[in-house]
Amino acid sequence: MPKIIVMADLHIVPANELSHSLDTSERTRQAIDFINRNHADADLLVIAGDLADRGDAASYRRLRHLLAEIDLPYVLTLGNHDHRPTFLAEFGDVAEPETGKMDRSLVLDGCAVVVLDSSEPGVPSGRLSAAQLEWLGRRLAEHADRPVVIALHHNICPLHNQNDIIILEERDVFVDVLKSHRDIRAVVSGHVHMTSCGSYRGIPFSTFAGNHYTIEPTLQSLSGALPAPVPRREGPGQIAVVIVDERSAVVLKENFLDRHLVLAQELFPMKLRDTEGQIASSETSDATVLS
Ligand SMILES: [Fe+2]
């Protein structure tokens, strides 16, 4: 049974630029080096979206050079910071023909891995089209006798924080489709830049911090009030390691970068949104994170 590495939230920017003070290309280099050194026995690396911070051609070109250093077989999918037409212009006609998006279905050593593209250019929340949900249902039927691991950019469950307004919109119909299969082992996402695990309507999910800055879990939204400023930290840079055997799937989180400093709030000049997702102010704020 396989070992699958998941990397996410690379947020590559063009040469000579930083993203919120971070050299995201150098961090991606470090992640790839860590995986090559420590996980040469893995069956697959999934790179689960937010590949380029602004979805621009120069960043995708830079990414392509970085990916050349990966020793493992890998698959790419997209996140809300990506721009599918620009990505495809750089990487070629690599979308799944039946959905037009970066979806993949593979079988590794008796386990199915289904990778879904939950991005919609310009939309922060996650979207799965009707064509994707139908495609997923067909793939799950093909994999009826195997365990299945799912990877996508957006989280499927609210985490009681300010990012809950930009999670996967079709999560309930998505879970309905997943429930057509008897052995969904794990749903792994990036997007939130934080570590979590739990279940959503009986489906096990987890998120991991990824390559970019990390976000402290905060629970203020439970009170209904706008969240207080949320600390964002330099790291750790983090990957997920999914190990599947006959009975289990374990999703481990491994840090490839040992950084924990809080980043200056001024580095995040984002729009403040209220609890309904409406823009309430455009002043510098830590209240909303577009991960
Ligand atoms: Fe991100």
Coordinates of N, CA and C in Angstrom, one line a residue, residues 47-237:
I47 N 0.8 18.1 -5.5 CA 1.0 19.5 -5.2 C -0.4 20.2 -5.4
A48 N -1.0 20.5 -4.2 CA -2.4 20.7 -4.1 C -2.8 22.2 -4.1
G49 N -2.3 23.0 -5.1 CA -2.8 24.3 -5.3 C -2.2 25.4 -4.6
D50 N -2.6 26.7 -5.0 CA -2.0 27.9 -4.7 C -0.5 27.8 -5.1
L51 N -0.4 27.4 -6.4 CA 1.0 27.2 -7.0 C 1.7 28.6 -7.2
A52 N 0.9 29.5 -7.8 CA 1.5 30.9 -8.0 C 0.6 31.9 -7.2
D53 N 1.3 32.8 -6.5 CA 0.5 33.7 -5.7 C -0.5 34.6 -6.4
R54 N -0.1 35.0 -7.6 CA -1.1 35.9 -8.4 C -1.5 35.2 -9.7
G55 N -1.1 34.0 -9.9 CA -1.6 33.3 -11.1 C -1.0 33.8 -12.4
D56 N 0.2 34.4 -12.3 CA 0.8 35.0 -13.5 C 1.8 34.1 -14.2
A57 N 2.0 34.4 -15.5 CA 2.9 33.5 -16.3 C 4.3 33.4 -15.8
A58 N 4.9 34.5 -15.4 CA 6.3 34.5 -14.9 C 6.4 33.5 -13.7
S59 N 5.4 33.5 -12.8 CA 5.5 32.6 -11.6 C 5.4 31.2 -12.1
Y60 N 4.5 30.9 -13.0 CA 4.3 29.5 -13.5 C 5.6 29.0 -14.2
R61 N 6.3 29.9 -14.9 CA 7.5 29.5 -15.5 C 8.6 29.2 -14.5
R62 N 8.6 30.0 -13.4 CA 9.5 29.8 -12.3 C 9.2 28.5 -11.6
L63 N 7.9 28.2 -11.5 CA 7.5 26.9 -10.8 C 8.0 25.8 -11.7
R64 N 7.9 25.8 -13.0 CA 8.2 24.7 -13.8 C 9.7 24.4 -13.7
H65 N 10.6 25.4 -13.5 CA 12.0 25.1 -13.2 C 12.2 24.4 -11.9
L66 N 11.4 24.9 -10.9 CA 11.5 24.3 -9.5 C 11.1 22.8 -9.6
L67 N 10.0 22.5 -10.3 CA 9.5 21.2 -10.3 C 10.5 20.2 -11.0
A68 N 11.3 20.7 -11.8 CA 12.3 19.8 -12.5 C 13.2 19.1 -11.4
E69 N 13.3 19.6 -10.2 CA 14.2 19.0 -9.2 C 13.5 17.9 -8.4
I70 N 12.2 17.6 -8.7 CA 11.5 16.6 -7.9 C 11.9 15.2 -8.4
D71 N 12.3 14.3 -7.5 CA 12.6 13.0 -7.9 C 11.5 12.0 -8.0
L72 N 10.3 12.4 -7.4 CA 9.2 11.5 -7.4 C 8.2 11.8 -8.6
P73 N 7.4 10.8 -8.9 CA 6.3 11.2 -9.8 C 5.4 12.2 -9.1
Y74 N 4.9 13.2 -9.8 CA 4.0 14.2 -9.1 C 2.8 14.5 -10.0
V75 N 1.8 15.0 -9.3 CA 0.6 15.6 -10.0 C 0.3 17.0 -9.4
L76 N -0.2 17.8 -10.3 CA -0.5 19.2 -9.9 C -2.0 19.5 -9.9
T77 N -2.5 20.2 -8.9 CA -3.8 20.8 -9.1 C -3.8 22.2 -8.6
L78 N -4.9 22.9 -8.7 CA -4.9 24.4 -8.6 C -5.7 24.8 -7.3
G79 N -5.3 26.0 -6.9 CA -6.0 26.7 -5.7 C -6.6 28.0 -6.1
N80 N -7.1 28.7 -5.2 CA -7.8 30.0 -5.5 C -6.8 31.1 -5.9
H81 N -5.6 31.0 -5.6 CA -4.6 32.0 -6.1 C -4.2 31.7 -7.5
D82 N -4.5 30.6 -8.0 CA -4.1 30.2 -9.4 C -5.0 30.7 -10.5
H83 N -4.6 30.7 -11.7 CA -5.4 31.1 -12.8 C -5.2 30.1 -13.9
R84 N -6.3 29.3 -14.1 CA -6.2 28.0 -14.9 C -5.7 28.3 -16.3
P85 N -6.3 29.3 -17.0 CA -5.9 29.5 -18.4 C -4.4 29.9 -18.5
T86 N -3.9 30.7 -17.6 CA -2.5 31.1 -17.6 C -1.6 29.8 -17.2
F87 N -2.0 29.1 -16.3 CA -1.3 27.8 -15.9 C -1.2 26.9 -17.1
L88 N -2.4 26.7 -17.8 CA -2.4 25.7 -18.9 C -1.6 26.3 -20.1
A89 N -1.5 27.6 -20.3 CA -0.7 28.2 -21.3 C 0.8 27.8 -21.1
E90 N 1.2 27.7 -19.8 CA 2.6 27.5 -19.5 C 2.9 25.9 -19.4
F91 N 1.9 25.2 -18.9 CA 2.2 23.7 -18.7 C 1.6 22.8 -19.8
G92 N 0.9 23.4 -20.8 CA 0.3 22.6 -21.9 C -1.1 22.2 -21.6
D93 N -1.6 21.3 -22.5 CA -3.0 20.9 -22.5 C -3.1 19.7 -21.5
V94 N -2.9 20.0 -20.2 CA -2.8 18.9 -19.2 C -4.1 18.7 -18.4
A95 N -5.1 19.5 -18.7 CA -6.4 19.4 -17.9 C -7.1 18.0 -18.2
E96 N -7.9 17.5 -17.3 CA -8.7 16.4 -17.5 C -9.7 16.7 -18.6
P97 N -9.7 15.9 -19.7 CA -10.6 16.3 -20.8 C -12.1 16.3 -20.4
E98 N -12.5 15.4 -19.5 CA -13.9 15.4 -19.2 C -14.4 16.5 -18.3
T99 N -13.5 17.2 -17.6 CA -13.9 18.3 -16.7 C -13.3 19.6 -17.1
G100 N -12.3 19.6 -17.9 CA -11.6 20.9 -18.2 C -10.8 21.4 -17.1
K101 N -10.6 20.7 -16.0 CA -9.9 21.2 -14.8 C -8.8 20.2 -14.5
M102 N -8.0 20.5 -13.5 CA -6.8 19.7 -13.2 C -7.2 18.6 -12.2
D103 N -8.0 17.7 -12.7 CA -8.4 16.5 -11.9 C -7.6 15.3 -12.4
R104 N -7.3 14.4 -11.4 CA -6.6 13.2 -11.7 C -7.1 12.0 -10.9
S105 N -7.1 10.8 -11.5 CA -7.4 9.6 -10.7 C -6.3 8.6 -11.0
L106 N -5.7 8.1 -10.0 CA -4.6 7.1 -10.1 C -4.8 5.9 -9.2
V107 N -4.2 4.8 -9.6 CA -4.2 3.7 -8.6 C -2.7 3.4 -8.3
L108 N -2.4 3.4 -7.0 CA -1.0 3.2 -6.5 C -1.1 2.0 -5.6
D109 N -0.5 0.9 -6.0 CA -0.3 -0.2 -5.1 C -1.6 -0.6 -4.3
G110 N -2.7 -0.7 -5.1 CA -3.9 -1.1 -4.5 C -4.8 0.0 -3.9
C111 N -4.3 1.2 -3.9 CA -5.1 2.3 -3.3 C -5.3 3.4 -4.4
A112 N -6.6 3.9 -4.5 CA -6.9 5.0 -5.4 C -6.6 6.3 -4.8
V113 N -6.0 7.2 -5.6 CA -5.8 8.6 -5.3 C -6.6 9.5 -6.3
V114 N -7.5 10.3 -5.8 CA -8.2 11.2 -6.6 C -7.9 12.6 -6.3
V115 N -7.4 13.4 -7.2 CA -7.0 14.7 -7.0 C -8.0 15.6 -7.7
L116 N -8.6 16.6 -7.0 CA -9.6 17.5 -7.6 C -9.2 18.9 -7.6
D117 N -9.5 19.6 -8.7 CA -9.2 21.0 -8.9 C -10.4 21.8 -8.4
S118 N -10.3 22.4 -7.2 CA -11.4 23.1 -6.6 C -11.3 24.6 -6.9
S119 N -10.5 25.0 -7.8 CA -10.3 26.5 -8.1 C -11.3 27.0 -9.1
E120 N -11.6 28.2 -9.0 CA -12.3 29.0 -10.0 C -11.6 30.3 -10.1
P121 N -11.0 30.7 -11.2 CA -10.2 31.9 -11.2 C -10.9 33.1 -10.7
G122 N -10.3 33.8 -9.8 CA -10.9 35.1 -9.2 C -11.8 34.8 -8.1
V123 N -12.1 33.6 -7.7 CA -13.0 33.2 -6.7 C -12.2 32.7 -5.5
P124 N -12.3 33.3 -4.3 CA -11.5 32.8 -3.2 C -12.0 31.4 -2.6
S125 N -13.3 31.2 -2.7 CA -13.8 29.9 -2.1 C -13.7 28.8 -3.1
G126 N -13.9 27.6 -2.7 CA -13.7 26.4 -3.6 C -15.0 26.1 -4.4
R127 N -14.8 25.7 -5.6 CA -15.9 25.3 -6.5 C -15.6 23.9 -7.1
L128 N -16.6 23.1 -7.1 CA -16.5 21.9 -8.0 C -17.7 21.9 -8.9
S129 N -17.5 21.7 -10.2 CA -18.6 21.8 -11.2 C -19.4 20.6 -11.2
A130 N -20.6 20.6 -11.8 CA -21.4 19.4 -11.9 C -20.6 18.4 -12.7
A131 N -19.9 18.8 -13.7 CA -19.1 17.8 -14.5 C -18.1 17.1 -13.6
Q132 N -17.5 17.9 -12.7 CA -16.5 17.3 -11.8 C -17.1 16.3 -10.9
L133 N -18.3 16.6 -10.3 CA -18.9 15.7 -9.4 C -19.4 14.4 -10.1
E134 N -19.8 14.6 -11.3 CA -20.2 13.4 -12.1 C -18.9 12.5 -12.4
W135 N -17.9 13.2 -12.8 CA -16.6 12.5 -13.0 C -16.1 11.8 -11.8
L136 N -16.2 12.5 -10.6 CA -15.8 11.9 -9.4 C -16.6 10.6 -9.1
G137 N -17.9 10.7 -9.3 CA -18.8 9.5 -9.0 C -18.4 8.3 -9.9
R138 N -18.0 8.6 -11.2 CA -17.6 7.5 -12.0 C -16.3 6.9 -11.6
R139 N -15.4 7.8 -11.2 CA -14.1 7.3 -10.7 C -14.3 6.4 -9.4
L140 N -15.1 6.9 -8.5 CA -15.3 6.1 -7.3 C -16.0 4.8 -7.6
A141 N -16.8 4.7 -8.6 CA -17.4 3.5 -9.0 C -16.4 2.5 -9.5
E142 N -15.4 3.1 -10.3 CA -14.3 2.2 -10.8 C -13.4 1.7 -9.7
H143 N -13.3 2.5 -8.6 CA -12.5 2.2 -7.5 C -13.2 1.5 -6.4
A144 N -14.4 0.9 -6.7 CA -15.3 0.4 -5.6 C -14.6 -0.6 -4.7
D145 N -13.6 -1.3 -5.2 CA -12.9 -2.4 -4.4 C -11.6 -1.9 -3.8
R146 N -11.3 -0.7 -3.9 CA -10.0 -0.2 -3.3 C -10.3 1.0 -2.3
P147 N -9.4 1.2 -1.3 CA -9.5 2.4 -0.5 C -9.2 3.6 -1.4
V148 N -9.7 4.7 -1.0 CA -9.5 6.0 -1.8 C -9.0 7.1 -0.9
V149 N -8.0 7.8 -1.3 CA -7.5 9.0 -0.7 C -7.8 10.2 -1.7
I150 N -8.4 11.3 -1.1 CA -8.8 12.4 -1.9 C -7.9 13.6 -1.5
A151 N -7.4 14.3 -2.5 CA -6.6 15.6 -2.3 C -7.2 16.7 -3.1
L152 N -7.4 17.8 -2.5 CA -7.9 19.0 -3.2 C -7.4 20.2 -2.4
H153 N -7.5 21.4 -3.0 CA -6.9 22.6 -2.3 C -7.8 23.0 -1.2
H154 N -9.1 23.2 -1.4 CA -10.0 23.8 -0.4 C -10.4 22.8 0.7
N155 N -10.5 23.3 1.9 CA -11.0 22.5 3.0 C -12.5 22.3 2.9
I156 N -13.0 21.1 3.3 CA -14.4 20.8 3.2 C -15.2 21.1 4.4
C157 N -14.6 21.4 5.5 CA -15.3 21.6 6.8 C -14.9 22.9 7.4
P158 N -15.9 23.7 7.9 CA -15.6 24.9 8.6 C -14.6 24.6 9.8
L159 N -13.7 25.5 10.0 CA -12.7 25.3 11.1 C -12.9 26.4 12.2
H160 N -14.1 27.0 12.2 CA -14.4 28.0 13.3 C -13.4 29.1 13.3
N161 N -13.1 29.6 12.1 CA -12.2 30.8 12.0 C -12.6 31.7 10.9
Q162 N -11.8 32.7 10.6 CA -12.2 33.7 9.6 C -12.2 33.2 8.2
N163 N -11.6 32.0 8.0 CA -11.5 31.5 6.6 C -12.7 30.7 6.3
D164 N -13.7 30.6 7.2 CA -14.8 29.7 6.9 C -15.7 30.2 5.8
I165 N -15.5 31.5 5.4 CA -16.3 32.0 4.3 C -15.7 31.6 2.9
I166 N -14.5 31.0 2.9 CA -13.9 30.7 1.6 C -13.6 29.2 1.5
I167 N -14.3 28.4 2.1 CA -14.1 26.9 2.0 C -14.8 26.4 0.8
L168 N -14.8 25.1 0.6 CA -15.4 24.4 -0.6 C -17.0 24.7 -0.5
E169 N -17.5 25.3 -1.5 CA -18.9 25.7 -1.6 C -19.8 24.4 -1.7
E170 N -19.4 23.5 -2.5 CA -20.2 22.3 -2.8 C -19.9 21.2 -1.9
R171 N -19.5 21.5 -0.6 CA -19.0 20.4 0.2 C -20.1 19.4 0.5
D172 N -21.4 19.8 0.6 CA -22.4 18.7 0.9 C -22.7 17.8 -0.2
V173 N -22.8 18.3 -1.4 CA -23.0 17.4 -2.6 C -21.7 16.6 -2.8
F174 N -20.6 17.2 -2.6 CA -19.3 16.5 -2.7 C -19.3 15.3 -1.7
V175 N -19.7 15.5 -0.5 CA -19.7 14.4 0.5 C -20.8 13.4 0.1
D176 N -21.9 13.9 -0.4 CA -22.9 12.9 -0.9 C -22.3 11.9 -1.9
V177 N -21.5 12.5 -2.8 CA -20.8 11.6 -3.8 C -19.8 10.7 -3.2
L178 N -19.0 11.2 -2.2 CA -18.0 10.4 -1.5 C -18.7 9.2 -0.8
K179 N -19.9 9.5 -0.3 CA -20.6 8.4 0.4 C -21.1 7.3 -0.5
S180 N -21.0 7.4 -1.8 CA -21.3 6.3 -2.7 C -20.2 5.3 -2.6
H181 N -19.1 5.6 -1.9 CA -18.0 4.7 -1.8 C -17.9 4.2 -0.4
R182 N -17.5 2.9 -0.2 CA -17.5 2.4 1.2 C -16.2 2.6 2.0
D183 N -15.2 3.1 1.3 CA -13.9 3.2 2.0 C -13.1 4.4 1.6
I184 N -13.6 5.6 1.9 CA -12.9 6.9 1.8 C -12.0 7.0 3.0
R185 N -10.7 6.9 2.7 CA -9.8 6.9 3.9 C -9.4 8.3 4.4
A186 N -9.3 9.3 3.5 CA -8.8 10.6 3.9 C -9.1 11.6 2.9
V187 N -9.5 12.8 3.3 CA -9.6 14.0 2.4 C -8.6 15.0 2.9
V188 N -7.6 15.3 2.1 CA -6.5 16.2 2.5 C -6.5 17.5 1.7
S189 N -6.4 18.6 2.5 CA -6.4 19.9 1.8 C -5.3 20.8 2.4
G190 N -5.0 21.9 1.6 CA -4.2 23.0 2.1 C -5.1 24.1 2.4
H191 N -4.8 25.3 1.7 CA -5.7 26.4 1.7 C -5.7 27.3 3.0
V192 N -5.9 26.6 4.1 CA -6.1 27.4 5.4 C -4.8 27.7 6.1
H193 N -3.7 27.2 5.6 CA -2.3 27.5 6.1 C -2.3 27.1 7.6
M194 N -3.0 26.1 8.0 CA -2.9 25.6 9.4 C -3.2 24.1 9.4
T195 N -2.8 23.6 10.5 CA -3.0 22.1 10.7 C -4.3 21.9 11.4
S196 N -5.1 20.9 10.9 CA -6.3 20.5 11.5 C -6.7 19.1 11.1
C197 N -7.6 18.4 11.9 CA -8.1 17.2 11.4 C -9.5 17.0 12.1
G198 N -10.3 16.2 11.5 CA -11.7 16.0 12.0 C -12.5 15.2 11.1
S199 N -13.8 15.4 11.2 CA -14.7 14.7 10.2 C -15.8 15.6 9.8
Y200 N -16.3 15.5 8.6 CA -17.4 16.3 8.1 C -18.5 15.3 7.6
R201 N -19.6 15.2 8.3 CA -20.7 14.3 8.0 C -20.1 12.9 7.8
G202 N -19.2 12.5 8.7 CA -18.6 11.2 8.7 C -17.4 10.9 7.8
I203 N -17.1 12.0 7.0 CA -15.9 11.8 6.1 C -14.7 12.4 6.9
P204 N -13.6 11.6 7.0 CA -12.4 12.2 7.7 C -11.6 13.1 6.8
F205 N -11.3 14.3 7.4 CA -10.5 15.3 6.6 C -9.3 15.8 7.5
S206 N -8.3 16.3 6.8 CA -7.3 17.0 7.5 C -6.7 18.1 6.6
T207 N -6.2 19.1 7.3 CA -5.5 20.2 6.5 C -4.1 20.3 7.1
F208 N -3.2 20.9 6.3 CA -1.8 21.1 6.8 C -1.4 22.5 6.4
A209 N -0.3 23.0 7.1 CA 0.1 24.4 7.0 C 0.7 24.8 5.6
G210 N 1.3 23.8 5.0 CA 1.8 24.1 3.6 C 3.1 24.9 3.6
N211 N 3.4 25.5 2.4 CA 4.8 26.1 2.2 C 4.8 27.6 2.6
H212 N 3.7 28.2 2.8 CA 3.6 29.7 2.9 C 3.6 30.0 4.4
Y213 N 3.2 31.2 4.8 CA 3.1 31.6 6.2 C 2.0 30.7 6.9
T214 N 2.1 30.6 8.2 CA 1.0 29.8 8.8 C 0.2 30.7 9.7
I215 N -1.0 30.2 10.0 CA -2.0 31.0 10.7 C -2.3 30.3 12.0
E216 N -2.4 31.1 13.1 CA -2.7 30.6 14.4 C -4.2 30.2 14.4
P217 N -4.6 29.1 14.9 CA -6.0 28.8 15.0 C -6.6 29.8 16.0
T218 N -7.8 30.4 15.7 CA -8.5 31.3 16.6 C -10.0 30.9 16.5
L219 N -10.6 31.0 17.7 CA -12.0 30.6 17.8 C -13.0 31.7 18.0
Q220 N -12.6 33.0 17.7 CA -13.4 34.1 18.0 C -14.7 34.0 17.3
S221 N -14.7 33.5 16.1 CA -15.9 33.5 15.3 C -17.1 32.7 15.9
L222 N -16.7 31.8 16.9 CA -17.8 31.1 17.6 C -18.7 32.0 18.4
S223 N -18.1 33.2 18.8 CA -18.9 34.2 19.5 C -19.8 35.0 18.6
G224 N -19.6 34.9 17.3 CA -20.3 35.8 16.4 C -19.7 37.1 16.1
A225 N -18.6 37.4 16.9 CA -18.0 38.7 16.7 C -16.9 38.6 15.6
L226 N -16.5 39.8 15.0 CA -15.4 39.8 14.1 C -14.2 39.3 14.8
P227 N -13.4 38.5 14.2 CA -12.2 37.9 14.9 C -11.2 39.1 15.2
A228 N -10.5 38.9 16.3 CA -9.4 39.8 16.6 C -8.2 39.5 15.6
P229 N -7.2 40.4 15.6 CA -6.1 40.2 14.7 C -5.5 38.8 14.9
V230 N -5.2 38.1 13.8 CA -4.7 36.7 13.9 C -3.2 36.7 13.6
P231 N -2.5 36.1 14.5 CA -1.0 36.1 14.3 C -0.7 35.2 13.1
R232 N 0.1 35.6 12.2 CA 0.6 34.8 11.1 C 2.1 34.6 11.4
R233 N 2.6 33.5 11.2 CA 4.0 33.2 11.5 C 4.8 32.8 10.2
E234 N 6.1 32.9 10.3 CA 6.9 32.6 9.1 C 6.8 31.1 8.7
G235 N 6.5 30.3 9.7 CA 6.4 28.9 9.4 C 5.8 28.1 10.6
P236 N 5.9 26.9 10.7 CA 6.8 26.0 9.9 C 6.3 25.8 8.5
G237 N 7.3 25.6 7.6 CA 6.9 25.0 6.3 C 6.5 23.6 6.5

